[in-house]
Amino acid sequence: MNKILLIIKREYITRVRNKTFLLSTFLLPLVMILFIFGSVFFAMSSKDSKKKIAVINDPGLFEANLKSDSTKLNFIFTGGGDSTNLLTQGYGAVLALKNDSAAHRFVFHSKKQLGIETKSKIEDRLNRAFEETLLQQKGIRKEILDSITKTSANAYRIDNRVFSDKGKSEEVNAAVNYGVGFGSGILIYITMFIFGAMVMRGVMEEKTNRIAEVMVSSVKPFQLMLGKILGIAAVGLTQLLLWVVLIAVLSTAASALLSGQMLQQVQEANNTMPGAGGSAASAIKFMEFQKTMGSVNWPLIIGCFAFYFLGGYLFYASLFAAIGSVINEDPQEAQSLMLPITMPIIFGFIILSSNLNTPDSPVMVWASYIPFTSPIVMMGRIPSGVPVIQLIISMLLLVGGFIFTTWLAGKIYRTGILMYGKKASWKEMFKWAFRKA
Amino acid sequence: MNILELQNLKKYFATQKAVDDISFDIQQGSIFGLLGPNGAGKTTLLRMITGIFYPDEGNITFNGKKFDPINDVVHIGYMPEERGLYKKMKIGEQALYLAQLKGLGKAEAMQKIKEWFVKFEMQTWWNKKVEDLSKGMSQKLQFVTTVLHEPKLIILDEPFSGLDPVNANLIKDEIFNLAKKGSTIIFSTHRMEQVEEICDHIVLVNKGHKILDGTVKDIKNQFKENMYEVGVATRPEDLATYIFEVVHHGPENLRIKLLHDSTPNDVLKYFINKDKAIHSFNEVLPSLNDIFIKLVEGTPEARQFEPVQ
């Protein structure tokens, strides 16, 4: 027991002291925060990308009501003209109604392809203008129309409440649950690869440095393997903990910095015309996002995350160690031997990403039971609520699973670590794993 | 007293009988040579003695009791042929780590490491990394980590490979010192001249079997061919005799082989009668190298795989 502790200590200290560890621990959250807040910031402050769009061939349906957008879109009615000429005259794009009025189609000439968002925005504007023109033709005055649009815009929203078993109704936000579930699923997926590969490389290092035999003359191979796996688990937990703390601190600081600016923008937006402030809308959205993030059950998610991270890591790490023990120096061998182990991890990720919209579907439930995929899939399901019994079954199976894989891998490792020269075949590894002591 | 007794050890792998019924004893305080061609089963045998492998059959008695790998490994220091160190680790920390794994306390280990580092003039190495060391230097470090915990049984597999003569002598002296202090040393090598110089007792294994067991002197006597070197100046035509035949005729000396039942004294009488001046007269014993080659001759260079029933 004492020896395992010594091994854990060495594995932990040599890795934590490593410069790559320090860099990745401190840079990753910084980059993440910069990315998220940077994109919010730029979305709010971008004013330069205004598009000048010439509209031609308008049969009088849009001119009065097609509104330009103060930030992005600027429609200019030129009456007539040739689209290629207009494009050379400094217009960013030309919008031309097709003569065939029954088809209700515009042709959009531009130098660059139209983005989906911009396209739907322009369509939205055109349809609204068309609707208003039709209403006006039926005799509704423009002032009335304007005042209606002003009061009705964004007046009502949906708050989704879910009745839990205890009869309590809770406010839920599907988008946030989706985001949190997907995020933690991805994080488990990535960390499983990172730390699993770390275990494998550690074992390969011991084998290629020829220290394995020196080590197993003082400790049992199983102790050596377990010490390495647990030591790296401690490294992983340290890194995750530091990330959580750093992200919390940095995002509090960044959002404090941003929200002052946003409040100002919201006020400005209220003073000007409605619909004019695209940036104000995104500011409001951002503040709502902050509020709903607060509604997520963080202690449960972080607790489960720690469990599934550890469980999933332990399940796969010993398999990675077994692979590392049968490889001789050649990284090519590692690739082909790793495939059967990386496949289920990737498969779990595919299940998660393609079924996350229906977290209670049978595929998701089964995938969250089977230890090969459960760490990734279950983490995706937890934010939207999982029955306690399912959670317990999944956790028990995972614990049983990693005990089994560790036992199995230990037997392969014991033989593989002392074999030099040739790569073991799957058949041989199978034999090592299941022969008696 | 025997520190180690092996009785009918067997270890079969899927394609080979690596060790097939080998027994021998090793006396405490002796320097024991385990010899054999490549693939003879030496490493497998050593791995069983160090508790890395369990024998399929047979018994190992260590220090008078049945060998218990988990508790007895602290009394064994093993320097395998496939040896190495953690390249990225500092040398001092590495030595400390390996010593602690052998059950030494931190303070005790530190003190011993320092003693050894002084002895081998390695004090300035403490904060260097293993990857900065030359092969010979890391070999010295490896030796230190093997014997640091003062094991009763020290097993050295090709300990001098990669060492220059000066460092090889340094290690050789330490091996003698350790034996004098009561440690038993098992020494596995192909280098026969080193075996002759160092070992008291040898065992030769080939194809998983023991084919020779005894002290160096006994074995040489066992394989002697009644050859003598006579320091005498003669002409070939003077030497018509039935007492001996000439194997090699030099200007100042003769190498002869006794024939029939003649004794060395017959040879001396023969030359004295002829009134030849004899400067020297020595028995020529075969070198271990010759014995080794003679015994394993005919063994294919690489051991063939054979089915195991």
XYZ file of C-alpha atoms in Angstrom:
746
model
C 0.000 0.000 0.000
C 2.792 2.323 0.986
C 4.485 1.594 -2.321
C 1.415 2.557 -4.320
C 1.381 5.871 -2.483
C 5.018 6.439 -3.409
C 4.247 5.713 -7.036
C 1.194 7.965 -7.035
C 3.258 10.737 -5.510
C 5.964 10.452 -8.152
C 3.522 10.299 -11.050
C 1.652 13.299 -9.680
C 4.622 15.490 -8.872
C 6.570 14.914 -12.073
C 3.502 15.822 -14.112
C 2.303 18.791 -12.110
C 5.792 20.286 -12.160
C 5.870 19.964 -15.918
C 5.680 23.210 -17.890
C 3.050 21.866 -20.295
C 0.747 21.176 -17.378
C 1.103 24.711 -16.043
C 0.612 26.231 -19.484
C -2.469 24.203 -20.359
C -3.987 24.741 -16.931
C -3.712 28.495 -17.004
C -3.994 29.244 -20.691
C -7.050 27.166 -21.542
C -9.541 28.989 -19.266
C -8.067 32.296 -20.309
C -8.500 31.495 -23.983
C -12.018 30.198 -23.357
C -13.125 33.270 -21.458
C -11.509 35.556 -23.987
C -13.274 33.713 -26.779
C -16.737 33.812 -25.211
C -16.635 37.343 -23.937
C -14.707 38.547 -26.910
C -17.393 37.335 -29.290
C -20.137 38.902 -27.164
C -18.179 42.120 -27.030
C -17.599 42.235 -30.759
C -21.207 41.382 -31.507
C -22.224 44.352 -29.399
C -19.779 46.830 -30.735
C -19.570 45.946 -34.399
C -20.929 48.816 -36.451
C -18.655 48.786 -39.417
C -20.151 45.897 -41.322
C -23.068 47.933 -42.645
C -24.336 46.734 -46.007
C -25.521 49.102 -48.643
C -28.146 47.263 -50.657
C -29.651 48.677 -53.827
C -33.274 47.652 -54.494
C -34.452 47.685 -58.100
C -37.582 46.717 -60.024
C -39.827 47.455 -57.007
C -43.429 47.541 -58.230
C -44.271 49.891 -55.322
C -44.859 47.217 -52.724
C -41.871 47.847 -50.468
C -40.472 51.340 -50.816
C -42.638 52.892 -48.120
C -42.257 50.201 -45.508
C -38.929 48.418 -45.995
C -36.925 49.619 -43.021
C -33.199 49.942 -42.964
C -31.375 48.640 -39.947
C -29.133 51.059 -38.166
C -26.349 48.517 -37.768
C -26.398 46.000 -40.565
C -28.697 46.631 -43.457
C -29.234 49.782 -45.458
C -31.767 49.535 -48.288
C -31.570 52.168 -50.981
C -34.208 52.377 -53.715
C -32.512 53.356 -56.921
C -35.581 52.920 -59.079
C -33.856 51.261 -61.962
C -30.418 50.324 -63.116
C -28.407 47.344 -64.029
C -27.261 45.070 -61.231
C -23.687 44.673 -62.463
C -23.343 48.447 -62.840
C -24.689 49.075 -59.369
C -22.281 46.583 -57.827
C -19.380 48.515 -59.312
C -20.849 51.797 -58.064
C -20.141 50.975 -54.432
C -23.225 49.015 -53.468
C -22.549 45.867 -51.499
C -25.450 44.018 -53.074
C -28.395 44.421 -55.374
C -31.875 43.155 -54.613
C -34.055 42.779 -57.699
C -37.675 41.643 -57.789
C -38.333 39.171 -60.527
C -40.879 40.268 -63.061
C -42.886 37.147 -62.501
C -44.848 38.553 -59.556
C -46.673 35.298 -58.818
C -43.402 33.649 -57.807
C -42.744 36.226 -55.074
C -39.021 36.041 -55.542
C -36.182 38.439 -55.319
C -32.830 37.884 -56.835
C -29.965 38.889 -54.626
C -26.784 39.840 -56.453
C -23.738 40.179 -54.283
C -20.000 39.826 -54.368
C -19.991 37.317 -51.548
C -22.312 34.521 -50.643
C -25.172 35.508 -48.398
C -24.986 34.269 -44.810
C -27.964 32.311 -43.495
C -28.632 34.828 -40.781
C -28.507 37.819 -43.100
C -30.686 36.050 -45.632
C -33.413 35.316 -43.110
C -33.139 38.842 -41.789
C -33.680 40.330 -45.236
C -36.555 37.933 -45.923
C -38.067 38.890 -42.599
C -37.844 42.597 -43.436
C -39.295 42.102 -46.893
C -42.206 40.057 -45.607
C -42.961 42.550 -42.887
C -42.856 45.403 -45.379
C -45.116 43.449 -47.724
C -47.556 42.747 -44.888
C -47.628 46.412 -43.856
C -48.171 47.543 -47.413
C -51.060 45.122 -47.779
C -52.576 46.328 -44.493
C -52.238 49.918 -45.630
C -53.937 49.067 -48.895
C -56.868 47.816 -46.781
C -57.050 51.235 -45.144
C -55.061 50.998 -41.960
C -53.095 54.130 -41.363
C -49.293 54.026 -40.994
C -49.263 55.659 -37.508
C -51.542 52.955 -36.145
C -49.413 50.239 -37.676
C -46.250 51.746 -36.205
C -47.658 52.005 -32.719
C -48.898 48.404 -32.868
C -45.513 47.103 -33.957
C -43.820 49.100 -31.251
C -45.927 47.665 -28.418
C -46.166 44.139 -29.742
C -42.492 43.582 -30.514
C -41.099 41.068 -28.052
C -44.009 41.665 -25.692
C -44.563 38.012 -24.752
C -42.196 35.143 -24.128
C -42.454 31.536 -23.000
C -41.231 30.401 -19.607
C -41.129 26.638 -19.582
C -42.000 25.085 -16.215
C -41.737 21.396 -15.489
C -43.601 19.551 -12.759
C -41.184 17.334 -10.907
C -42.193 14.191 -9.009
C -42.431 16.147 -5.792
C -45.124 18.358 -7.223
C -42.808 21.313 -7.366
C -42.838 23.316 -10.512
C -39.457 24.449 -11.668
C -38.479 26.861 -14.278
C -36.404 25.164 -16.964
C -34.623 26.375 -19.942
C -34.133 23.717 -22.578
C -31.425 25.653 -24.363
C -29.338 26.080 -21.241
C -29.814 22.424 -20.288
C -28.793 21.446 -23.777
C -25.732 23.651 -23.609
C -24.632 22.508 -20.170
C -25.245 18.845 -20.997
C -23.439 19.032 -24.275
C -20.584 21.020 -22.759
C -19.971 18.598 -19.917
C -20.325 15.614 -22.269
C -17.675 17.065 -24.560
C -15.436 17.873 -21.633
C -15.623 14.269 -20.395
C -14.952 13.045 -23.924
C -11.878 15.241 -24.306
C -10.446 14.620 -20.844
C -10.878 10.869 -21.253
C -8.699 11.032 -24.342
C -6.139 13.403 -22.859
C -5.617 11.539 -19.611
C -6.038 8.091 -21.128
C -3.310 8.893 -23.633
C -1.209 10.260 -20.787
C -1.431 6.898 -19.010
C -0.520 5.084 -22.189
C 2.467 7.282 -22.860
C 3.621 6.870 -19.269
C 3.537 3.090 -19.581
C 5.305 3.211 -22.944
C 7.962 5.451 -21.426
C 8.603 2.930 -18.675
C 8.857 0.166 -21.186
C 11.074 1.910 -23.731
C 13.322 3.369 -21.024
C 13.764 -0.185 -19.831
C 12.932 0.770 -16.261
C 9.924 -1.530 -16.124
C 11.909 -4.566 -15.083
C 13.810 -2.597 -12.446
C 10.485 -1.415 -11.081
C 8.773 -4.781 -11.028
C 11.661 -6.204 -9.051
C 10.552 -3.922 -6.192
C 6.795 -3.596 -6.710
C 4.145 -5.802 -8.228
C 3.229 -4.860 -11.790
C -0.343 -4.269 -10.702
C 0.813 -1.765 -8.085
C 2.900 -0.010 -10.696
C -0.055 0.232 -13.068
C -2.526 1.297 -10.403
C -0.124 3.880 -8.994
C 0.283 5.425 -12.400
C -3.438 5.465 -13.110
C -4.313 6.997 -9.744
C -1.466 9.506 -9.926
C -2.681 10.743 -13.288
C -6.265 10.801 -11.996
C -5.059 13.166 -9.286
C -3.402 15.295 -11.954
C -6.678 15.380 -13.894
C -8.716 16.352 -10.846
C -6.231 19.076 -9.968
C -6.444 20.459 -13.457
C -10.253 20.375 -13.519
C -10.451 22.015 -10.118
C -8.096 24.771 -11.199
C -10.129 25.244 -14.370
C -13.398 25.559 -12.449
C -11.887 28.084 -10.059
C -10.159 30.050 -12.797
C -13.204 30.117 -15.065
C -15.435 31.208 -12.191
C -13.076 34.005 -11.198
C -12.359 35.166 -14.725
C -15.965 35.078 -15.892
C -17.149 37.011 -12.843
C -14.532 39.615 -13.556
C -15.282 39.728 -17.266
C -19.038 39.902 -16.897
C -18.720 42.649 -14.291
C -16.692 44.529 -16.831
C -19.150 43.869 -19.636
C -22.452 44.368 -17.851
C -21.685 47.971 -16.954
C -21.217 48.679 -20.592
C -24.341 46.733 -21.470
C -26.584 48.549 -19.049
C -25.539 51.725 -20.731
C -26.390 50.338 -24.126
C -29.785 49.095 -22.992
C -30.634 52.561 -21.711
C -29.484 54.145 -24.938
C -31.531 51.689 -26.913
C -34.693 52.514 -24.980
C -34.265 56.160 -25.815
C -33.994 55.578 -29.518
C -36.315 53.854 -31.923
C -37.382 50.289 -31.118
C -35.919 47.620 -33.314
C -33.027 49.901 -34.015
C -30.766 48.447 -31.376
C -29.552 45.032 -32.433
C -26.758 45.323 -29.924
C -29.177 46.171 -27.159
C -31.136 43.032 -27.927
C -28.045 40.888 -27.657
C -27.187 42.628 -24.407
C -30.598 41.746 -23.020
C -30.145 38.186 -24.209
C -26.794 38.005 -22.513
C -28.202 39.171 -19.194
C -30.978 36.635 -19.476
C -28.375 34.007 -20.170
C -26.606 34.988 -16.997
C -29.834 34.649 -15.076
C -30.682 31.216 -16.473
C -27.170 29.955 -15.867
C -27.916 30.701 -12.223
C -31.014 28.490 -12.410
C -28.978 25.366 -13.269
C -28.407 22.909 -10.438
C -24.642 23.365 -10.337
C -23.817 21.278 -7.228
C -25.526 18.220 -8.783
C -23.855 18.726 -12.130
C -20.398 19.330 -10.714
C -20.767 16.363 -8.351
C -21.890 14.056 -11.131
C -19.240 15.447 -13.416
C -16.531 14.580 -10.889
C -17.973 11.078 -10.548
C -18.307 10.397 -14.258
C -14.983 11.960 -15.027
C -13.271 9.678 -12.516
C -15.362 6.627 -13.374
C -14.924 7.022 -17.112
C -11.258 7.757 -16.720
C -10.663 4.699 -14.538
C -12.675 2.534 -16.919
C -10.564 3.480 -19.917
C -7.211 4.357 -18.315
C -6.422 0.756 -17.406
C -7.203 -0.306 -20.972
C -4.889 2.407 -22.253
C -2.240 1.152 -19.817
C -2.637 -2.382 -21.166
C -2.198 -1.087 -24.715
C 0.857 0.913 -23.672
C 2.383 -2.199 -22.144
C 2.314 -4.239 -25.350
C 3.738 -1.563 -27.650
C 7.409 -1.333 -28.560
C 8.509 2.213 -29.305
C 6.675 2.334 -32.611
C 3.855 4.898 -32.468
C 2.279 3.264 -35.526
C 1.543 0.201 -33.421
C -0.115 2.390 -30.843
C -2.492 3.768 -33.465
C -3.812 0.417 -34.574
C -4.048 -1.037 -31.070
C -5.789 2.038 -29.695
C -8.567 1.922 -32.265
C -10.785 -0.621 -30.465
C -10.573 1.505 -27.326
C -11.139 4.874 -28.905
C -14.085 3.623 -30.975
C -16.547 3.280 -28.064
C -15.534 6.691 -26.746
C -16.192 8.288 -30.115
C -19.378 6.255 -30.448
C -20.570 7.614 -27.102
C -19.924 11.114 -28.324
C -21.865 10.494 -31.524
C -24.844 9.170 -29.548
C -24.690 12.227 -27.340
C -24.543 14.770 -30.122
C -27.209 13.186 -32.309
C -29.762 12.433 -29.582
C -29.357 15.225 -27.076
C -32.649 16.798 -28.171
C -34.439 13.773 -26.772
C -32.585 13.027 -23.552
C -35.129 10.407 -22.465
C -35.161 8.341 -25.644
C -34.315 4.626 -25.294
C -30.975 5.041 -27.089
C -29.887 7.672 -24.618
C -31.110 5.701 -21.595
C -29.311 2.538 -22.687
C -26.162 4.391 -23.644
C -26.174 6.020 -20.245
C -26.235 2.587 -18.580
C -23.458 0.897 -20.551
C -20.106 1.827 -18.983
C -18.425 2.195 -22.381
C -20.543 5.227 -23.182
C -22.248 6.142 -19.916
C -19.829 8.845 -18.702
C -20.340 10.931 -21.827
C -24.019 10.240 -22.443
C -25.177 10.468 -18.818
C -23.494 13.832 -18.388
C -25.468 15.054 -21.391
C -28.722 13.903 -19.796
C -28.232 15.112 -16.231
C -29.000 18.835 -16.705
C -32.468 18.046 -18.084
C -33.238 15.734 -15.172
C -32.643 11.999 -14.773
C -34.651 9.668 -12.492
C -32.597 8.777 -9.434
C -32.897 5.051 -10.067
C -31.367 5.421 -13.535
C -28.529 7.436 -12.102
C -27.832 4.771 -9.473
C -27.917 1.919 -12.008
C -25.570 3.810 -14.306
C -23.133 4.622 -11.500
C -23.085 1.055 -10.154
C -22.469 -0.361 -13.619
C -19.642 2.094 -14.158
C -17.975 1.167 -10.864
C -18.335 -2.522 -11.682
C -17.048 -1.802 -15.163
C -13.853 -0.138 -14.091
C -13.100 -2.814 -11.524
C -13.426 -5.369 -14.314
C -11.312 -3.472 -16.851
C -8.610 -2.793 -14.272
C -8.460 -6.474 -13.349
C -8.343 -7.478 -16.994
C -5.794 -4.847 -17.972
C -3.617 -5.738 -14.997
C -3.138 -9.240 -16.354
C -2.229 -8.048 -19.847
C 0.017 -5.362 -18.418
C 1.896 -7.821 -16.201
C 3.027 -9.851 -19.178
C 3.271 -7.078 -21.745
C 5.516 -4.790 -19.745
C 8.350 -7.357 -19.790
C 8.002 -8.389 -23.424
C 10.416 -6.862 -25.839
C 10.881 -7.272 -29.530
C 7.541 -8.125 -30.955
C 4.108 -6.663 -30.820
C 1.535 -8.824 -29.106
C -1.466 -9.866 -31.147
C -5.000 -9.539 -29.853
C -5.145 -13.295 -29.538
C -2.092 -13.370 -27.291
C -3.393 -10.507 -25.175
C -6.661 -12.339 -24.766
C -4.742 -15.400 -23.611
C -2.741 -13.403 -21.061
C -5.870 -11.805 -19.733
C -7.770 -14.993 -19.087
C -5.151 -17.521 -18.108
C -4.881 -18.461 -14.491
C -2.256 -16.800 -12.317
C 24.656 -21.831 4.875
C 22.763 -21.535 1.624
C 21.039 -18.256 0.969
C 19.205 -19.638 -2.006
C 18.142 -23.140 -2.921
C 16.375 -23.941 -6.146
C 14.672 -27.294 -6.458
C 13.425 -28.626 -9.776
C 12.338 -25.256 -11.090
C 10.244 -25.309 -14.238
C 8.812 -22.517 -16.285
C 7.172 -23.302 -19.593
C 5.998 -20.673 -22.016
C 3.612 -21.287 -24.853
C 6.360 -21.993 -27.355
C 9.282 -22.970 -25.187
C 10.460 -24.760 -22.073
C 12.372 -21.742 -20.842
C 13.542 -23.403 -17.640
C 13.245 -27.158 -17.479
C 14.020 -28.767 -14.153
C 16.917 -26.760 -12.807
C 18.212 -27.171 -9.238
C 21.211 -25.625 -7.511
C 22.246 -24.000 -4.240
C 24.054 -20.742 -3.625
C 26.148 -20.252 -0.528
C 25.850 -17.088 1.492
C 28.659 -14.625 0.804
C 29.744 -16.296 -2.404
C 30.007 -14.774 -5.833
C 28.030 -17.014 -8.080
C 28.201 -17.037 -11.866
C 25.183 -17.972 -13.915
C 26.349 -18.656 -17.429
C 24.734 -19.689 -20.619
C 24.348 -18.769 -24.254
C 21.659 -16.367 -25.391
C 18.192 -17.747 -24.860
C 19.356 -20.466 -22.476
C 16.805 -19.424 -19.859
C 19.017 -17.259 -17.640
C 16.722 -14.249 -17.566
C 13.686 -16.413 -16.877
C 15.551 -18.072 -14.049
C 16.580 -14.715 -12.596
C 13.047 -13.411 -12.907
C 11.819 -16.339 -10.853
C 14.464 -15.684 -8.223
C 13.446 -12.030 -8.031
C 9.755 -12.857 -7.761
C 8.789 -11.318 -11.092
C 7.691 -14.707 -12.422
C 6.183 -17.553 -10.493
C 7.672 -20.939 -11.311
C 5.290 -23.461 -12.844
C 6.797 -26.162 -10.671
C 9.514 -26.491 -8.071
C 10.529 -24.640 -4.941
C 12.684 -21.660 -4.146
C 14.059 -21.417 -0.617
C 15.399 -18.018 0.319
C 17.389 -17.519 3.506
C 16.158 -20.813 4.940
C 12.464 -20.191 4.319
C 10.131 -20.640 1.402
C 10.584 -17.675 -0.925
C 7.886 -15.072 -0.392
C 8.247 -12.495 -3.176
C 6.221 -9.729 -1.553
C 8.267 -9.596 1.642
C 11.583 -10.915 0.426
C 12.132 -8.497 -2.463
C 13.487 -5.923 -0.017
C 16.415 -8.283 0.564
C 17.127 -8.588 -3.135
C 18.760 -6.102 -5.441
C 18.274 -6.838 -9.110
C 20.014 -5.107 -11.972
C 18.405 -6.603 -15.069
C 19.997 -6.711 -18.465
C 17.121 -4.608 -19.788
C 17.724 -1.785 -17.393
C 16.935 1.864 -17.407
C 15.939 4.875 -15.395
C 13.321 7.597 -15.655
C 14.994 9.957 -18.086
C 13.256 13.142 -17.000
C 13.824 12.648 -13.302
C 16.587 14.256 -11.324
C 19.280 11.819 -10.303
C 19.016 12.404 -6.570
C 15.240 12.086 -6.613
C 15.452 8.978 -8.734
C 17.814 7.251 -6.323
C 15.625 8.287 -3.404
C 12.472 7.020 -5.120
C 13.943 3.631 -5.939
C 15.338 3.299 -2.416
C 11.979 4.139 -0.874
C 10.305 1.550 -3.069
C 12.706 -0.961 -1.537
C 11.329 -0.020 1.848
C 13.947 2.417 3.118
C 12.813 5.434 5.111
C 13.505 8.835 3.609
C 16.221 9.927 6.035
C 17.978 6.584 5.928
C 17.820 6.503 2.150
C 19.210 10.032 1.846
C 22.139 9.203 4.071
C 23.003 6.070 2.113
C 22.651 7.769 -1.250
C 25.042 10.473 -0.100
C 27.583 7.887 1.064
C 27.472 6.102 -2.268
C 27.589 9.317 -4.252
C 30.736 10.319 -2.380
C 32.252 6.888 -2.958
C 31.623 7.082 -6.697
C 32.356 10.820 -6.907
C 28.842 11.598 -8.044
C 28.019 14.389 -5.562
C 27.648 17.043 -8.227
C 25.133 14.951 -10.137
C 22.283 15.326 -7.679
C 20.234 17.871 -9.610
C 21.127 16.644 -13.085
C 18.619 14.696 -15.086
C 19.255 11.129 -16.144
C 19.028 12.091 -19.810
C 22.116 14.275 -19.313
C 24.225 11.293 -18.278
C 26.470 9.234 -20.497
C 25.859 5.512 -20.706
C 28.674 4.704 -18.305
C 27.529 7.304 -15.813
C 23.965 6.053 -15.783
C 25.348 2.542 -15.381
C 27.068 3.640 -12.188
C 23.878 5.224 -10.961
C 22.032 2.030 -11.775
C 24.504 0.014 -9.746
C 24.121 2.368 -6.791
C 20.343 2.091 -6.864
C 20.614 -1.696 -7.016
C 22.766 -2.118 -3.924
C 21.655 0.909 -1.918
C 19.316 -0.949 0.386
C 22.058 -3.434 1.341
C 20.338 -6.494 -0.019
C 21.357 -9.954 1.103
C 21.216 -11.133 -2.469
C 22.446 -8.989 -5.327
C 21.708 -10.099 -8.868
C 23.697 -8.441 -11.621
C 22.938 -9.205 -15.244
C 25.874 -8.111 -17.440
C 26.927 -5.383 -14.998
C 29.967 -4.213 -16.948
C 28.409 -3.661 -20.340
C 29.072 -0.104 -21.441
C 31.664 0.639 -18.762
C 35.231 1.694 -19.466
C 37.985 -0.341 -17.718
C 38.415 2.234 -14.944
C 34.744 2.270 -14.004
C 34.457 -1.468 -14.517
C 37.243 -1.939 -11.953
C 35.504 0.465 -9.578
C 32.354 -1.629 -9.743
C 34.311 -4.880 -9.544
C 35.971 -3.706 -6.335
C 32.576 -2.814 -4.910
C 31.287 -6.265 -5.795
C 34.161 -7.823 -3.834
C 33.514 -5.439 -0.948
C 29.843 -6.309 -0.828
C 30.653 -10.019 -0.850
C 33.119 -9.504 1.976
C 30.399 -7.789 3.995
C 28.229 -10.888 3.615
C 26.106 -10.151 0.559
C 25.697 -12.946 -1.934
C 26.132 -12.008 -5.553
C 24.677 -13.711 -8.579
C 26.490 -12.657 -11.638
C 25.120 -13.400 -15.061
C 27.245 -12.809 -18.109
C 28.757 -14.159 -21.305
C 32.139 -12.652 -20.554
C 34.111 -15.692 -19.418
C 37.300 -13.887 -18.455
C 35.313 -11.864 -15.936
C 33.750 -14.994 -14.553
C 37.144 -16.621 -14.069
C 38.332 -13.531 -12.275
C 35.348 -12.912 -10.047
C 33.253 -15.998 -9.437
C 33.727 -18.718 -6.828
C 31.058 -21.015 -8.122
C 29.378 -21.311 -11.501
C 26.412 -22.952 -13.102
C 26.111 -23.289 -16.835
C 22.652 -23.579 -18.358
C 21.757 -24.390 -21.915
C 18.355 -24.963 -23.506
C 16.684 -24.671 -20.132
C 18.828 -27.376 -18.519
C 21.712 -27.159 -16.103
C 24.746 -28.692 -17.761
C 27.519 -27.732 -15.372
C 27.727 -26.903 -11.677
C 30.788 -26.439 -9.487
C 33.644 -24.210 -8.417
C 35.754 -22.668 -11.128
C 38.753 -24.752 -10.053
C 36.878 -28.049 -9.993
C 35.356 -27.440 -13.349
C 38.677 -26.603 -14.916
C 40.170 -29.773 -13.470
C 37.219 -31.729 -14.685
C 37.829 -30.550 -18.211
C 41.613 -30.639 -18.208
C 43.198 -32.520 -21.066
C 46.587 -33.338 -19.490
C 48.222 -30.518 -21.333
C 51.484 -29.009 -20.156
C 53.638 -26.168 -21.241
C 57.326 -26.938 -21.040
C 59.939 -24.183 -21.291
C 62.612 -26.067 -23.149
C 64.472 -25.435 -26.370
C 64.426 -28.530 -28.597
C 64.406 -29.540 -32.184
C 61.432 -31.528 -33.426
C 63.575 -34.495 -34.453
C 64.726 -34.916 -30.830
C 61.240 -35.677 -29.633
C 60.388 -39.209 -30.677
C 58.623 -40.619 -27.606
C 55.503 -42.450 -26.524
C 55.202 -40.385 -23.290
C 53.579 -37.361 -24.910
C 52.670 -35.808 -28.181
C 53.542 -32.278 -29.181
C 50.625 -30.010 -29.746
C 52.609 -26.918 -30.469
C 56.300 -26.478 -31.033
C 57.796 -23.062 -30.224
C 61.456 -22.006 -30.311
C 61.672 -21.720 -26.517
C 58.758 -23.832 -25.399
C 56.596 -26.819 -26.122
C 52.952 -27.527 -25.561
C 52.471 -31.229 -24.988
C 49.693 -33.648 -24.248
C 50.407 -36.681 -22.063
C 49.776 -40.027 -23.692
C 48.733 -43.311 -22.104
C 49.261 -43.238 -18.344
C 52.297 -41.027 -18.253
C 52.667 -38.474 -15.486
C 54.296 -35.032 -15.471
C 57.261 -36.608 -13.730
C 57.798 -38.936 -16.697
C 58.023 -35.881 -18.906
C 60.530 -34.200 -16.622
C 62.612 -37.374 -16.392
C 62.586 -37.622 -20.171
C 64.037 -34.138 -20.627
C 66.464 -34.480 -17.731
C 67.767 -37.714 -19.210
C 68.331 -35.894 -22.471
C 70.103 -33.182 -20.494
C 67.858 -30.382 -21.742
C 67.530 -27.241 -19.634
C 63.959 -26.858 -18.382
C 63.079 -23.223 -17.612
C 59.485 -23.763 -16.720
C 56.836 -26.437 -16.425
C 53.161 -25.604 -16.144
C 49.920 -27.427 -16.364
C 47.620 -25.902 -18.963
C 44.022 -25.814 -17.746
C 41.312 -25.089 -20.242
C 39.857 -21.578 -19.984
C 36.198 -21.285 -19.084
C 35.752 -19.863 -22.519
C 36.979 -23.114 -24.074
C 34.772 -25.180 -21.786
C 31.797 -22.989 -22.529
C 32.281 -23.240 -26.260
C 32.881 -26.956 -26.084
C 29.726 -27.568 -24.083
C 27.331 -25.435 -26.006
C 28.870 -26.261 -29.344
C 26.366 -27.633 -31.720
C 23.648 -25.520 -30.195
C 22.235 -23.385 -32.979
C 23.064 -19.729 -32.495
C 19.478 -18.815 -31.887
C 17.491 -21.160 -29.793
C 14.782 -22.862 -31.807
C 11.210 -22.858 -30.690
C 9.939 -26.206 -29.615
C 6.501 -27.472 -28.755
C 5.628 -27.951 -25.100
C 3.720 -31.099 -24.324
